Amino acid sequence: MKTLGEKFRILRQKKGVNQKAMADLLEISIPAYSKLETSITDPNFSRINQIAEVHNLTLRELLDVGEEGGNEHTQLIDELKNKVSELENTVIRLQSKLIDLYDKEDQRNKK
């Protein structure tokens, strides 16, 4: 089981921000946030709730972060599948446009 600090680090990295940005969002100092991530300081309930809110998670979802069998991996896989599907559709549309342009140019050259 991961510590709360490890969960906070995972969430911060997923958000793509550094410790300073997270500290700013939580309105605490960078050292104070760093101590939360490294488990030097144990967060109180209100701080845990605040971190969950910053990441738009319920407390249950926050506690499941990084755990085996958690819903997080399934959700991430589903999101990635959706992105791949969207990109495939974009490629197909672009290929179709390219073929149409080639056909039009070919018809012009035949005239």
Coordinates of C-alpha atoms in Angstrom, one line a residue:
M1 CA 0.0 0.0 0.0
K2 CA 1.3 3.4 -1.0
T3 CA 1.7 6.2 1.6
L4 CA -0.4 9.3 1.3
G5 CA 2.7 11.2 0.3
E6 CA 3.3 8.8 -2.6
K7 CA -0.3 9.2 -3.7
F8 CA 0.1 13.0 -3.6
R9 CA 3.3 12.8 -5.8
I10 CA 1.5 10.5 -8.3
L11 CA -1.4 12.9 -8.6
R12 CA 0.9 15.9 -8.9
Q13 CA 2.8 14.2 -11.7
K14 CA -0.4 13.2 -13.5
K15 CA -1.5 16.8 -13.3
G16 CA 1.9 17.7 -14.9
V17 CA 2.9 20.4 -12.4
N18 CA 5.8 20.9 -10.1
Q19 CA 5.8 21.1 -6.3
K20 CA 5.7 24.9 -6.4
A21 CA 2.5 24.9 -8.5
M22 CA 0.9 22.4 -6.1
A23 CA 2.0 24.4 -3.1
D24 CA 0.5 27.5 -4.7
L25 CA -2.8 25.7 -5.3
L26 CA -2.9 24.6 -1.7
E27 CA -1.8 28.0 -0.5
I28 CA 1.1 26.5 1.5
S29 CA 4.9 26.8 1.2
I30 CA 7.0 24.6 -1.1
P31 CA 8.8 23.0 1.8
A32 CA 5.4 22.3 3.5
Y33 CA 4.2 20.5 0.4
S34 CA 7.4 18.7 -0.1
K35 CA 7.1 17.3 3.5
L36 CA 3.6 16.0 2.6
E37 CA 4.9 14.2 -0.5
T38 CA 7.9 12.7 1.4
S39 CA 5.7 11.7 4.3
I40 CA 7.8 13.8 6.7
T41 CA 4.6 15.5 7.7
D42 CA 1.3 13.7 8.1
P43 CA -1.6 15.6 6.6
N44 CA -4.7 16.4 8.6
F45 CA -8.1 15.5 7.3
S46 CA -8.8 19.0 6.0
R47 CA -5.5 19.0 4.0
I48 CA -6.3 15.5 2.5
N49 CA -9.7 16.8 1.5
Q50 CA -8.2 19.9 0.0
I51 CA -5.8 17.9 -2.1
A52 CA -8.6 15.7 -3.3
E53 CA -10.6 18.7 -4.3
V54 CA -7.6 20.2 -6.2
H55 CA -7.5 17.0 -8.2
N56 CA -11.3 16.8 -8.6
L57 CA -11.4 13.5 -6.7
T58 CA -13.5 12.1 -3.9
L59 CA -11.6 10.9 -0.8
R60 CA -12.2 7.3 -1.9
E61 CA -10.6 8.0 -5.3
L62 CA -7.7 9.7 -3.7
L63 CA -7.1 6.7 -1.4
D64 CA -7.2 4.3 -4.4
V65 CA -4.5 6.2 -6.3
G66 CA -1.6 4.0 -7.1
E67 CA -3.1 0.9 -5.6
E68 CA -3.2 -2.4 -7.5
G69 CA -6.6 -3.3 -8.8
G70 CA -7.7 0.2 -8.4
N71 CA -10.2 1.8 -10.8
E72 CA -7.5 4.3 -11.7
H73 CA -5.7 1.9 -14.2
T74 CA -8.9 0.9 -15.9
Q75 CA -9.9 4.5 -16.2
L76 CA -6.5 5.5 -17.7
I77 CA -6.6 2.6 -20.2
D78 CA -10.1 3.6 -21.3
E79 CA -9.0 7.3 -21.7
L80 CA -6.0 6.2 -23.8
K81 CA -8.2 3.9 -25.9
N82 CA -10.5 6.8 -26.6
K83 CA -7.6 9.0 -27.6
V84 CA -6.2 6.4 -29.9
S85 CA -9.6 5.9 -31.5
E86 CA -10.0 9.7 -32.0
L87 CA -6.5 9.8 -33.6
E88 CA -7.3 6.9 -35.9
N89 CA -10.5 8.7 -37.1
T90 CA -8.5 11.9 -37.7
V91 CA -6.0 9.9 -39.8
I92 CA -8.8 8.3 -41.8
R93 CA -10.4 11.7 -42.5
L94 CA -7.0 13.2 -43.6
Q95 CA -6.3 10.2 -45.9
S96 CA -9.8 10.7 -47.5
K97 CA -9.1 14.4 -48.0
L98 CA -5.7 13.6 -49.5
I99 CA -7.2 11.0 -51.9
D100 CA -9.9 13.5 -53.0
L101 CA -7.3 16.2 -53.6
Y102 CA -5.2 13.7 -55.6
D103 CA -8.2 12.7 -57.7
K104 CA -9.1 16.3 -58.5
E105 CA -5.5 17.1 -59.5
D106 CA -5.4 14.0 -61.6
Q107 CA -8.6 15.0 -63.4
R108 CA -7.3 18.5 -64.1
N109 CA -4.1 17.1 -65.6
K110 CA -6.2 14.9 -67.9
K111 CA -8.1 17.9 -69.4

